[in-house]
Each structure stands twice: as structure tokens, then as C-alpha cells.
Coordinates of C-alpha atoms and ligand atoms in Angstrom, one line a residue:
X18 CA -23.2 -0.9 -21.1
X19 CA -19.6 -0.8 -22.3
X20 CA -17.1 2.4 -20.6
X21 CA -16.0 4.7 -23.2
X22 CA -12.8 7.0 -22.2
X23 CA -10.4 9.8 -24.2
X24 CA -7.4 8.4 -25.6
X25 CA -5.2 11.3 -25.9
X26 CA -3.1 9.0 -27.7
X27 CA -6.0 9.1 -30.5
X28 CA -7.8 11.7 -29.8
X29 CA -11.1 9.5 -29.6
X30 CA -13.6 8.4 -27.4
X31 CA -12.9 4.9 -27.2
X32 CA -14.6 1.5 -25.6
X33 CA -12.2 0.4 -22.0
X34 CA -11.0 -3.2 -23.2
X35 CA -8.8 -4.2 -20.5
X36 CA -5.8 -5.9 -21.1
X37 CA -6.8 -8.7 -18.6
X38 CA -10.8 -8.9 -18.1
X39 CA -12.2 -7.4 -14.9
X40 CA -8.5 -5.8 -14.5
X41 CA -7.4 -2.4 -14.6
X42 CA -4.2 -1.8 -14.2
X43 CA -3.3 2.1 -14.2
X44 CA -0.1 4.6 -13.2
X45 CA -0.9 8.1 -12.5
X46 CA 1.9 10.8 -12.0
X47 CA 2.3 12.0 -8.6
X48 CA 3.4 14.6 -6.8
X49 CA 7.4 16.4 -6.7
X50 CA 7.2 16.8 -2.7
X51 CA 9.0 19.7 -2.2
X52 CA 5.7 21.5 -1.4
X53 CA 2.0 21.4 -0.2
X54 CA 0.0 20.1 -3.0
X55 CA -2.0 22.7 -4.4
X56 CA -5.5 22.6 -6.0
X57 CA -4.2 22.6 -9.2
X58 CA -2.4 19.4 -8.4
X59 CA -5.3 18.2 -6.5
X60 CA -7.5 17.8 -10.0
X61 CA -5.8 14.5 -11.0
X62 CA -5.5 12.8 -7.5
X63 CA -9.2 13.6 -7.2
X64 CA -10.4 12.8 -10.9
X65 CA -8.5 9.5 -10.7
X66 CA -9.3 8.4 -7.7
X67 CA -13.3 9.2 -8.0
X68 CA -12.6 7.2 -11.7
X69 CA -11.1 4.3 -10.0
X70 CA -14.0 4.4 -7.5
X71 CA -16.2 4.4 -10.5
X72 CA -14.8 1.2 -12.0
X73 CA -14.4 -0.7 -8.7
X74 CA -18.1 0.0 -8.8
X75 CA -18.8 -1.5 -12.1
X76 CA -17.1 -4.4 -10.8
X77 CA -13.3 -4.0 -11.7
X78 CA -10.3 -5.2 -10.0
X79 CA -8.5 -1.7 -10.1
X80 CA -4.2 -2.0 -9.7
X81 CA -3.4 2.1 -9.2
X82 CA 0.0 3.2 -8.8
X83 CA 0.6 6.6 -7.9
X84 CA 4.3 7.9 -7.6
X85 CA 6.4 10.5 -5.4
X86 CA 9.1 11.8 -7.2
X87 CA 11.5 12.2 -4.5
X88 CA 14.5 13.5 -6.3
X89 CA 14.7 16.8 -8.5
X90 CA 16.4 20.3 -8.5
X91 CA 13.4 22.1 -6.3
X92 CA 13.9 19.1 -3.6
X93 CA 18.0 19.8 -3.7
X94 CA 17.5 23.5 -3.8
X95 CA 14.5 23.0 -0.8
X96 CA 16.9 20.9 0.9
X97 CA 19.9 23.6 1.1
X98 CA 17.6 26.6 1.8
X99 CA 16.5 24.3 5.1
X100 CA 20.5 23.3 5.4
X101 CA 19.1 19.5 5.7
X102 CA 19.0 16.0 3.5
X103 CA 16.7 16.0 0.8
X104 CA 15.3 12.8 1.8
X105 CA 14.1 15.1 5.1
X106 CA 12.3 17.6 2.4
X107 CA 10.5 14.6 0.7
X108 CA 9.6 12.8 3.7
X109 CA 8.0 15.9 5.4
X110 CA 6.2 16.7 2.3
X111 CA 4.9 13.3 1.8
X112 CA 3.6 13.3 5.3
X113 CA 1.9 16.7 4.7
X114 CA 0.6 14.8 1.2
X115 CA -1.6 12.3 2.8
X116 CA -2.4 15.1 5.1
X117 CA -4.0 17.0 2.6
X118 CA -5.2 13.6 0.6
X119 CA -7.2 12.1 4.1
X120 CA -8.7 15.8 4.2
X121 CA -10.7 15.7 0.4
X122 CA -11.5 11.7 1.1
X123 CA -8.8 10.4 -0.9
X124 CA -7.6 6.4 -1.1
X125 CA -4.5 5.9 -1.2
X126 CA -3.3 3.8 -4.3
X127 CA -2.1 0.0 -4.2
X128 CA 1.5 1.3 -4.4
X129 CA 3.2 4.7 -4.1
X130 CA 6.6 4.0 -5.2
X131 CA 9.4 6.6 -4.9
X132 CA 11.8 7.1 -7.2
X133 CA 15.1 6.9 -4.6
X134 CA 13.7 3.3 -4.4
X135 CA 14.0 2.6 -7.9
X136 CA 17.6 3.6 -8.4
X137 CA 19.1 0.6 -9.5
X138 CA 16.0 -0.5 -12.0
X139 CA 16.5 3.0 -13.5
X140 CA 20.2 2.3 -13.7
X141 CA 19.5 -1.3 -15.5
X142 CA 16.9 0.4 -17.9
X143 CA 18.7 3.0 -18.8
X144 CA 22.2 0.1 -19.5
X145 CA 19.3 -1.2 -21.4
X146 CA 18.4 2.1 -23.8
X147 CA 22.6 1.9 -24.4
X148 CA 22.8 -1.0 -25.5
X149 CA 19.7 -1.0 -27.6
X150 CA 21.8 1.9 -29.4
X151 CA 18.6 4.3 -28.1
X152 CA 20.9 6.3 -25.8
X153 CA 24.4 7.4 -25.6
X154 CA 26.9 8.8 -22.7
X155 CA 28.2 12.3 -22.9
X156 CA 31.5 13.3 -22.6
X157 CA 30.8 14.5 -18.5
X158 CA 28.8 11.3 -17.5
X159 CA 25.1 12.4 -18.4
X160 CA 22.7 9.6 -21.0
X161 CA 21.1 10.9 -23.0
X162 CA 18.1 9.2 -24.9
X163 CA 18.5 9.3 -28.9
X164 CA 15.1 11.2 -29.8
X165 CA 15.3 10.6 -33.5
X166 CA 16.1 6.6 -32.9
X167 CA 12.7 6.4 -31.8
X168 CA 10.5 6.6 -34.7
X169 CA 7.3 7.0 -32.9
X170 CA 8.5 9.6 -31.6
X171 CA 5.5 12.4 -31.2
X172 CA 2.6 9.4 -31.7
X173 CA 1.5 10.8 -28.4
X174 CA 1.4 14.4 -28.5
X175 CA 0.5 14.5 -32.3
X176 CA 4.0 17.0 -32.4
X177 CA 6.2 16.4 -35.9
X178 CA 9.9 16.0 -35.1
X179 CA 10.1 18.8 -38.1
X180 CA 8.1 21.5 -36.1
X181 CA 10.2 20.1 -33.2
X182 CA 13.5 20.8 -34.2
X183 CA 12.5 24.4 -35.7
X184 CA 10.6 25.2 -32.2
X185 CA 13.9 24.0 -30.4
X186 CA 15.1 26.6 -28.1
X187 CA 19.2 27.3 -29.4
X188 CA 20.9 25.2 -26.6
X189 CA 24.1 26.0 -24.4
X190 CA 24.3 22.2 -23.8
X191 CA 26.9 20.7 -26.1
X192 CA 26.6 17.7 -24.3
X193 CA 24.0 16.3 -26.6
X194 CA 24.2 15.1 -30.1
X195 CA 21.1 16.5 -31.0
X196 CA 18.6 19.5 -29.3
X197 CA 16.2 17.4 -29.0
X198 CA 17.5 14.6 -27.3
X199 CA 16.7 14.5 -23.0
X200 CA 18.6 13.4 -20.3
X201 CA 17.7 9.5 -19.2
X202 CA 20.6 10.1 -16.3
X203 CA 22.3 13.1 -14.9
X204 CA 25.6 13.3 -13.6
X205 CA 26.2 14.8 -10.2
X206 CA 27.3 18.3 -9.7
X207 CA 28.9 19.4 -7.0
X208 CA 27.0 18.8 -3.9
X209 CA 24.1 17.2 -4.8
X210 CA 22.9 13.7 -3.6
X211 CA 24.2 10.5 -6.3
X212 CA 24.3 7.2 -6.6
X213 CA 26.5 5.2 -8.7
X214 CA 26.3 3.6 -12.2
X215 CA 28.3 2.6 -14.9
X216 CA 28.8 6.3 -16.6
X217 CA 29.1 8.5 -13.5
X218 CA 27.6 9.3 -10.2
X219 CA 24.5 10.8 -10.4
X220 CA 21.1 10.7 -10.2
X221 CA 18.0 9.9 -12.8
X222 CA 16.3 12.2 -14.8
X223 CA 12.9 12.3 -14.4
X224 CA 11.0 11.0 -17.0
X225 CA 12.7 7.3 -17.0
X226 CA 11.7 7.2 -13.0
X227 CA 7.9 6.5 -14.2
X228 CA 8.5 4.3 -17.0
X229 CA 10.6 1.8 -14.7
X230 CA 7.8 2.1 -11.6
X231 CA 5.2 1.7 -14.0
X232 CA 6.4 -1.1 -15.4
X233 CA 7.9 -3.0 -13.0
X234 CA 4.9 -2.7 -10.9
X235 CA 2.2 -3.0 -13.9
X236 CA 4.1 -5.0 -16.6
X237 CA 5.6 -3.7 -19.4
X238 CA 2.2 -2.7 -21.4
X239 CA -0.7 -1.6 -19.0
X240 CA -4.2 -0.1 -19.1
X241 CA -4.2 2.9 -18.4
X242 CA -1.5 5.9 -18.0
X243 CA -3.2 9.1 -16.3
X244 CA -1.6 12.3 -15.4
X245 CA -2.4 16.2 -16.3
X246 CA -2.4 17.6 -19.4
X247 CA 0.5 19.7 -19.1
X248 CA 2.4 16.2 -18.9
X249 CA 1.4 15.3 -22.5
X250 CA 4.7 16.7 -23.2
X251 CA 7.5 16.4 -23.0
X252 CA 7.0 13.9 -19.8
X253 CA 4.6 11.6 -21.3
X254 CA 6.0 11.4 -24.8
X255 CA 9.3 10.7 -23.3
X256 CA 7.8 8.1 -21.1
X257 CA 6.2 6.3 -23.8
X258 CA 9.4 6.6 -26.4
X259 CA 12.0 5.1 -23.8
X260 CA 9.3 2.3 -22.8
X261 CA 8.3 1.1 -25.9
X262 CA 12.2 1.1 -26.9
X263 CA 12.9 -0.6 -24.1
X264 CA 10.5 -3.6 -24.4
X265 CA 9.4 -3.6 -28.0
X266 CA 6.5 -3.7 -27.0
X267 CA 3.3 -1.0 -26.8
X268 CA 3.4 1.1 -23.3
X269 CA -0.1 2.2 -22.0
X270 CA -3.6 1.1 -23.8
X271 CA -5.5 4.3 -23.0
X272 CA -3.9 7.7 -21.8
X273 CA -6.3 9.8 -19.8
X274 CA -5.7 13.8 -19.1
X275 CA -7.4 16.3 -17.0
X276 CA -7.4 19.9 -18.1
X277 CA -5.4 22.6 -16.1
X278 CA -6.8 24.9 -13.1
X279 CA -6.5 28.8 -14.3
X280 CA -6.0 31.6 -12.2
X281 CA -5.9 34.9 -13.2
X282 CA -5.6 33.9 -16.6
X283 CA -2.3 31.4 -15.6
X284 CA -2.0 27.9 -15.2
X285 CA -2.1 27.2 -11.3
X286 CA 1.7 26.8 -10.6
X287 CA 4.3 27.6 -8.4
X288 CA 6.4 28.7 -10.6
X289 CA 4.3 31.6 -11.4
X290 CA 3.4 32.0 -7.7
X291 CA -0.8 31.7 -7.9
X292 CA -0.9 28.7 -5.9
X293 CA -4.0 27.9 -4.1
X294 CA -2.9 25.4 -1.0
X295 CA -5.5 22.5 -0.7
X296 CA -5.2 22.7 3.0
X297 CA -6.3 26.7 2.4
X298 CA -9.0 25.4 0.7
X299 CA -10.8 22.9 2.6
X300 CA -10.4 24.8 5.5
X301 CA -11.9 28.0 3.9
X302 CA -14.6 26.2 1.6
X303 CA -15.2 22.9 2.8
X304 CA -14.5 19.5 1.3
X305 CA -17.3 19.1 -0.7
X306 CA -17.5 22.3 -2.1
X307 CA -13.7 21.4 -3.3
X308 CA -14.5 18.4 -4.5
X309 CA -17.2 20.1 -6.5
X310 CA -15.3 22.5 -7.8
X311 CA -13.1 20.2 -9.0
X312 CA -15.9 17.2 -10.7
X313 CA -18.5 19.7 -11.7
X314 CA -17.1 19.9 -14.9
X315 CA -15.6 17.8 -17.5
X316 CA -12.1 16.4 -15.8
X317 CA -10.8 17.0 -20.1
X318 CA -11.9 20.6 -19.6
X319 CA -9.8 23.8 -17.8
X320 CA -11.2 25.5 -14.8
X321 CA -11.3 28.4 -13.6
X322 CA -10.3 29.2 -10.4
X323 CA -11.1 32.3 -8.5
X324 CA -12.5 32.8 -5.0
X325 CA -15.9 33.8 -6.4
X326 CA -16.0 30.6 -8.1
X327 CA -15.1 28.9 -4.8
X328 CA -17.7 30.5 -3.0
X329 CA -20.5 29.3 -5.3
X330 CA -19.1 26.0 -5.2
X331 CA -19.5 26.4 -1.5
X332 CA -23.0 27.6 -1.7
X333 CA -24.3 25.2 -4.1
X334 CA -22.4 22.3 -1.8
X335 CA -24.5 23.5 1.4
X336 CA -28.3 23.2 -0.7
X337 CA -27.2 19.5 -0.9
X338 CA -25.3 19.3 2.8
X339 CA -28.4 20.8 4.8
X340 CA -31.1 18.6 2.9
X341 CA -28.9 15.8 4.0
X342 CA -28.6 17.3 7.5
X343 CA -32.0 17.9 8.1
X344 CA -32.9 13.7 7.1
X345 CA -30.2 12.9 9.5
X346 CA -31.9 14.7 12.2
X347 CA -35.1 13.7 11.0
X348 CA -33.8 10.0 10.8
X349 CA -31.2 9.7 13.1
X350 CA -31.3 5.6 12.6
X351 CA -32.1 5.3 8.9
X352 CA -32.1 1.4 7.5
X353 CA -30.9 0.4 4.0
X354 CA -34.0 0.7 2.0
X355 CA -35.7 -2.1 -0.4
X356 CA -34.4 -1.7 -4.2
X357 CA -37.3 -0.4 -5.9
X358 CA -37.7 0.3 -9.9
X359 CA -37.2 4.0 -8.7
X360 CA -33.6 3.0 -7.5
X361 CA -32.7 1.4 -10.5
X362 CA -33.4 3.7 -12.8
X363 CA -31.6 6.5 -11.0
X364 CA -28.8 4.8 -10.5
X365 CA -28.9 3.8 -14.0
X366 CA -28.5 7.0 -15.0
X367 CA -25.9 8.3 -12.8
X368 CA -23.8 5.4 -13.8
X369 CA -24.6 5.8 -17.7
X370 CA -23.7 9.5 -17.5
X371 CA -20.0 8.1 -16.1
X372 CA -20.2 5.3 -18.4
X373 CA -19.4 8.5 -21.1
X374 CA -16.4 9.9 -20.8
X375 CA -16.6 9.7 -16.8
X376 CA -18.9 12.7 -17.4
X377 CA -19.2 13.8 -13.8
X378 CA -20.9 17.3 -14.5
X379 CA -24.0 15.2 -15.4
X380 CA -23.6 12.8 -12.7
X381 CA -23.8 15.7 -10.5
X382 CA -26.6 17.3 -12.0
X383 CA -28.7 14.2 -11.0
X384 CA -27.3 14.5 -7.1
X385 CA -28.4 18.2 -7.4
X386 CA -32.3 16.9 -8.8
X387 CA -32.3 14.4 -6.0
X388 CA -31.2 16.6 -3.5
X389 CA -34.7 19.0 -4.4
X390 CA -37.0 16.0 -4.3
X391 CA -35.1 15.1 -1.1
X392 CA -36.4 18.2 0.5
X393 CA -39.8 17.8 -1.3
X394 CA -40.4 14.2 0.4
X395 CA -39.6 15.3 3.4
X396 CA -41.6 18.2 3.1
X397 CA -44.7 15.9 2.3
X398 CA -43.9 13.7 5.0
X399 CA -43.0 10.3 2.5
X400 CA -40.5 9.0 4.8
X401 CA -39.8 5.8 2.6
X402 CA -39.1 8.2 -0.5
X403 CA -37.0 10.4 1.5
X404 CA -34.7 7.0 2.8
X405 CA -34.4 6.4 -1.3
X406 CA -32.7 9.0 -2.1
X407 CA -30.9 9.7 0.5
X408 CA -29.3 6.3 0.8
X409 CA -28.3 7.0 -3.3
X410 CA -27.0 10.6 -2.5
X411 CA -25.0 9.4 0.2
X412 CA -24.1 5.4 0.2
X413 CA -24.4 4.7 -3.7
X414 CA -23.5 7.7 -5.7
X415 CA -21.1 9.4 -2.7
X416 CA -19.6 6.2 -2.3
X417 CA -18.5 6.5 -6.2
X418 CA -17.6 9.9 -6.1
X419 CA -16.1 10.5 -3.0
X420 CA -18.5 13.5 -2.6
X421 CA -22.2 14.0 0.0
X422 CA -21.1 11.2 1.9
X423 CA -23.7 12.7 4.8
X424 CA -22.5 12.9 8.1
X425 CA -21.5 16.9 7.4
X426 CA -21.9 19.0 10.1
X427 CA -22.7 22.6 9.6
X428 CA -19.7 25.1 11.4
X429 CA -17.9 22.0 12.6
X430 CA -18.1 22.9 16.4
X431 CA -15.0 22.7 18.2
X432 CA -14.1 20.0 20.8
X433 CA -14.9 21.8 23.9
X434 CA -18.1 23.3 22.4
X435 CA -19.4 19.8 21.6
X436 CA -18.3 18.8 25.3
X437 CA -20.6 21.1 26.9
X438 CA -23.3 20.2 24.1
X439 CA -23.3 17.4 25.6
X440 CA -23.0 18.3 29.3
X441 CA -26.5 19.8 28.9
X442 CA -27.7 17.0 27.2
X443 CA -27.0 14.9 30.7
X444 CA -28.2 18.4 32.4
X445 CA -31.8 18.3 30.7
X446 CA -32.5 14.7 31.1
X447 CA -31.8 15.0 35.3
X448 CA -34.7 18.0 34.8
X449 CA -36.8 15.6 32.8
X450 CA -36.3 13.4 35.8
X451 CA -37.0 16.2 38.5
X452 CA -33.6 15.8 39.6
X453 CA -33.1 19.6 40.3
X454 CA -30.5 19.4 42.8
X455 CA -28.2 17.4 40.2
X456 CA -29.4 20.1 37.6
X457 CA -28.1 22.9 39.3
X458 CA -24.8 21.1 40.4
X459 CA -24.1 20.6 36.5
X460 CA -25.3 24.8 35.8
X461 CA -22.7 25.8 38.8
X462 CA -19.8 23.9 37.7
X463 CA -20.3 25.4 34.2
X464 CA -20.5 29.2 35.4
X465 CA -16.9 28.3 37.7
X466 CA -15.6 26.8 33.4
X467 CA -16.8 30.4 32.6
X468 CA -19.6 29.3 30.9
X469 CA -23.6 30.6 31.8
X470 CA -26.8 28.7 30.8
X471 CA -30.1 30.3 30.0
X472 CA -33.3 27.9 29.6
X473 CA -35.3 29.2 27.4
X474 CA -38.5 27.8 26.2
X475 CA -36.5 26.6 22.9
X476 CA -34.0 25.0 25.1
X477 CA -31.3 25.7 26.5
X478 CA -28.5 28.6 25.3
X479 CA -25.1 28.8 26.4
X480 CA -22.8 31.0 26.1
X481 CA -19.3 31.9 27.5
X482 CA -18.6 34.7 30.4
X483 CA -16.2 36.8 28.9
X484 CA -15.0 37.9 32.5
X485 CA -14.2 34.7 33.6
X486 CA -12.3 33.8 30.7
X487 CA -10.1 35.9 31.0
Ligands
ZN9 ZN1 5.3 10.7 -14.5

């Protein structure tokens, strides 16, 4: 069966024809790294990279660029509160990125291009926007891109430039011809890091850093351009009006947006301070329970986000973590099974269900069905139904979601509690070998760690003495 996606651009559901068959080629908007990433920014880098899972799947070649703008007022003003380079803001905060990406299973794109990278393309593209006659130089240095030259203008966002220029805050900025026009490149103010063009030293604004990375790594018209919805506008209007006058020729096929995270009635920003940190979150809830938090529901639709929310996410991710937990035990070395009409059609459905407007909720729904005849099978003792689904659950359908991959354990023990786990492991098999003598060498050197061992007819308990510990 044939994709169908959203095209903001339309407003439709429409059928993925790829510009090149079997191709994909898609930007997504990163992160401003001036920050941890929060969970509201997590929703698109998990969305996207679970849909680009999904069409590797179905047998594309996927191109995904995913940016880091590395240049903007909050890495400057970052930058002077630590008294250091903003290059040393961005570059800690894209460290902490992949951090935070490697905990919730992410991939990393084919390219992550940074806008300080891109300096001189932007300079050339935005020469290119002058002399087009889209853009203009102001009086101190800044370009300006000609709003009203583009006719197209608003295609996008479905906004009127009449309802734009009466909604148009009163501006102190003299600088440009018109209130609606945006800044393409910025001239430097005192202090603040610039490089050199033709008009001034400065730096670029932020909008024409993704429609030169996109480009020049994608071509000038490409599949698909992703992003949150709040980036509709102005950011991807913009984008799309300086592109298309800069080529002539139609920027992304298909524009794809995820709906916002609410809290407390707010859209998850900084800026208004309600910030939920993604490292918080993992550590408090749990990966999965993250992850389904975040694909439970339709990536068009807002979520709410509230610890109460979390917590059923959490609860709902353990019923499917301890079924798979208790076939691992069960099956320590579980094969691949045999494909079976059973199979099929599951998978079938799952993949149908994505096929629809990557409709994840129902995808999900089937894990959770699965998950209950899991336990069933296992109940009944149908080992080759229980291998089934847990090899869909965990290698087929969490390979293509990045979710109940398996291998989950339960209050992740810490390193030295899974050391002595396993020094009484080597303990019980010298008493299954009558080796007392060895038995009791291995019990006395734990009691001098400050740890005591109890045998008990459920095996052996351990716990640490207090006394000695301290
Ligand atoms: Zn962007």
C-alpha cells in the first residue's frame, strides 16, 4: 500500500511520491544549543526519527539532515554570562545533545550541519536574494528580504499579506522598508562574534541558515521539510519564500508538523520557564515510558504534559516491559522464529496503521494487544506462540519505532550490585559442586566488603552491613 502523510502546505492527507524512487530526502529543524533539549523539543527528533525508521522499513533510501543552529542571541548572551566563546556554549550543548539523543534510542541523521559552517553559502545566497531584487541593504549593514516581492508569500501558512500587515506589531526598526520584511543578515553590534560580507560584518539571520543547509545538502527542491508546528511561521514561510526566490524553483514536496507539548496550559518553552529536561525525564520515568508519551498519540496532535500523565505512561510502559522480562527469563536464548500467516498479518497491520498518516497511537495499540496474548501464551505454556510475538514486539515493530526493544531491566541495578550478583552466582555453583571450603572463602571476603549473605531456601539474600560501611 501507498504512504499517505499531512502536507501542511495543503492541508491534506496526501500519497509520498518521492522526488527520486526509493529516495527520501528530508531536512528537519534542530536544536539552538544553548541548552539541554527539553521534552518539548524532543517530540520532533523522536517523531522524525521513528518516521524515518518507518520508511527505511518499507524499503527507502532515507537522506535526513538535522541541523544545530550554532549562532543566535541566547548562544551570545549564554556565552557572556559564562564570560567564554560562543562556539564553547554550542559545542558543550551539542555534546550534552547526543547525550540526551543516545539516552531515548535516537540515530543520528546522515548530516548535522551547523550553521557557523555555512557562513559563506549564506553570504553567497543572500548576494543572490540582492541581486534577484528580493532583498535590499539597510542603511547600518543589515539585508533584509523584500516580503511583498515574493508573491507566494503565505502559500504555506495559509496567512494573507492583508491580515499580515494589519496584525503587524508598530516597529521601532526604521531600518526596513516595510514591517513585514525579515532580516536575511544582521550586522554586528558591539561585541558579538561576525564574519565578513559584502554589506557589513555580521552574522546570518536565522531563517536563511536552513534554506542554504537544506539545499546544498538535499538539492534545491527535496522531499520532505519537517520541524514543529510552532515553526510554520514565521521560520518556515520564510524558509520557503527566500528558497523558492532563490532557485525558481518549488522548495520541499511535503511539509510535515508535530503538535506542541502543553504544560500548565503553555507551550513547553523556555522562555516561559516550564521546561521539562529530557535527561529529568528518562531518568525519572524511563525511556520507554518517554517514548510513549511522546508516539501514543497522533505526532499532528498537542500533548499534554504533566507528571500524572508521565506516570501513566510509566505504568502502562512496565505491563509491556515485564511481559517481555519475564519471556527473557523464560527464554534466555530465544531463536528467530519461522514467518507464519499469523506474522504476516500482524505485521500487516501495524505497518498499515503507519502507512496512514504515521498513525502511531494505533500502531501502539496493537503492541499493547500483543503484549496481553504474550502473557496469555506463556501462561498456557505455547512456547512457539510466545517466540511470535515477542520477536514482533521487540525485533520487528521496536525496531521501527525505536520503542520495547526488550533487554529492559527492571530498577536498573547499579554496577557494584550487579558485581556481587554475580559473585554469588560463582558462590552457588562451588556449593553445587560441594566445594564448601571455596564457598565460605567467597561469604567471608564479602562480610570484610561490608556485605552479609543469608541462604535461604529461595536462594540466596544479600544485603549490606550498615556498620561496616561506614
Ligand atoms: Zn529551520
Amino acid at each position: 500500500m501507498a504512504i499517505f502523510i499531512t502536507n501542511t502546505a495543503t492541508g491534506k492527507k496526501e500519497e509520498l511520491k518521492t522526488l527520486e524512487p526509493g529516495v527520501v530526502k528530508m531536512y528537519v529543524c534542530g536544536p539552538t544549543v544553548y541548552n539541554y533539549i527539553h521534552v518539548g523539543n524532543a517530540r520532533p527528533a523522536v517523531v522524525f526519527d521513528a518516521f524515518r525508521r518507518f520508511l527505511e522499513y518499507r524499503g527507502y533510501k532515507v537522506i535526513m539532515v538535522q541541523n544545530f543552529t550554532d549562532i543566535d542571541d541566547k548562544i551570545i548572551n549564554e556565552a557572556n554570562e559564562w564570560g567564554v566563546d560562543f562556539k564553547d556554549v554550542a559545542d558543550t550543548f551539542i555534546v550534552e545533545y547526543w547525550k540526551d539523543a543516545q539516552s531515548l534510542g535516537l540515530r543520528a541523521a546522515n548530516f548535522h550541519p551547523r550553521t557557523t559552517d555555512y557562513v559563506k553559502e549564506i553570504v553567497d545566497a543572500v548576494g543572490k536574494l540582492i541581486s534577484k531584487g528580493y532583498a535590499y541593504v539597510a542603511e547600518n549593514g543589515d539585508v533584509y528580504f523584500s516580503v511583498r516581492k515574493f508573491e507566494k508569500y503565505g502559500e504555506l501558512s495559509g496567512k494573507k499579506i492583508e491580515d499580515l500587515i494589519s496584525g503587524a506589531r508598530v516597529e521601532v526598526n526604521t531600518l526596513k522598508k516595510d514591517p513585514l520584511d525579515f532580516a536575511l543578515w544582521k550586522a554586528v553590534k558591539p561585541g558579538e562574534p561576525n564574519w565578513e560580507s559584502p554589506w557589513s560584518c555580521g552574522r546570518p539571520g536565522w531563517h536563511i541558515e536552513c534554506s542554504v543547509m537544506s539545499q546544498k545538502l538535499l538539492g534545491d527542491t527535496f522531499d520532505i521539510h519537517a520541524g514543529g508546528e510552532d515553526l510554520i511561521f514565521p521560520h518556515h514561510e520564510d524558509e520557503k519564500a527566500q528558497s523558492e526566490a532563490l532557485t525558481g524553483k518549488p522548495f520541499a514536496k511535503y511539509w510535515m508538523h508535530n503538535g506542541m507539548i502543553i504544560t500548565r496550559g503553555d507551550k513547553m518553552s523556555k522562555s516561559i520557564g516550564n521546561v521539562f529536561l529530557v535527561r529529568e525525564a528518562v531518568k525519572r520515568y524511563g525511556k520507554d515510558a518517554v517514548k510513549l508519551f511522546l508516539l501514543s498519540k497522533h505526532y499532528r496532535t498537542p500533548i499534554e504534559f504533566s507528571d500524572e500523565i508521565l506516570l501513566e505512561n510509566k505504568k502502562a510502559a512496565m505491563k509491556v516491559i515485564n511481559t517481555l522480562n519475564r519471556f527473557e527469563e523464560k527464554y534466555p536464548y530465544s531463536l528467530v522464529p519461522k514467518r507464519d500467516q499469523f506474522m504476516n498479518d500482524m505485521e500487516s497491520r501495524f505497518i498499515e496503521a503507519l502507512e496512514d498518516d504515521f498513525n502511531t497511537p494505533k500502531a501502539i495499540a496493537l503492541i499493547f494487544d500483543l503484549s496481553r496474548d504474550l502473557n496469555k501464551a506463556m501462561d498456557e505454556g505455547n512456547d512457539e506462540k510466545s517466540l511470535k510475538i515477542y520477536h514482533l514486539i521487540t525485533r520487528v515493530f521496536g525496531n521501527v519505532l525505536g520503542i520495547f526493544e526488550g533487554g529492559v531491566k527492571i530498577g536498573e541495578a547499579s554496577d557494584s550490585e550487579k558485581i556481587i550478583e554475580e559473585i554469588l552466582k560463582v558462590r552457588q555453583y562451588f556449593r553445587k559442586e560441594k566445594n564448601y571450603l571455596a564457598a565460605d572463602q567467597i561469604r567471608d571476603a564479602l562480610k570484610n566488603a561490608g556485605i552479609s549473605i543469608k541462604d535461604t531456601p529461595e536462594g540466596t539474600k544479600w544485603e549490606r552491613n550498615m556498620e561496616v560501611d561506614q
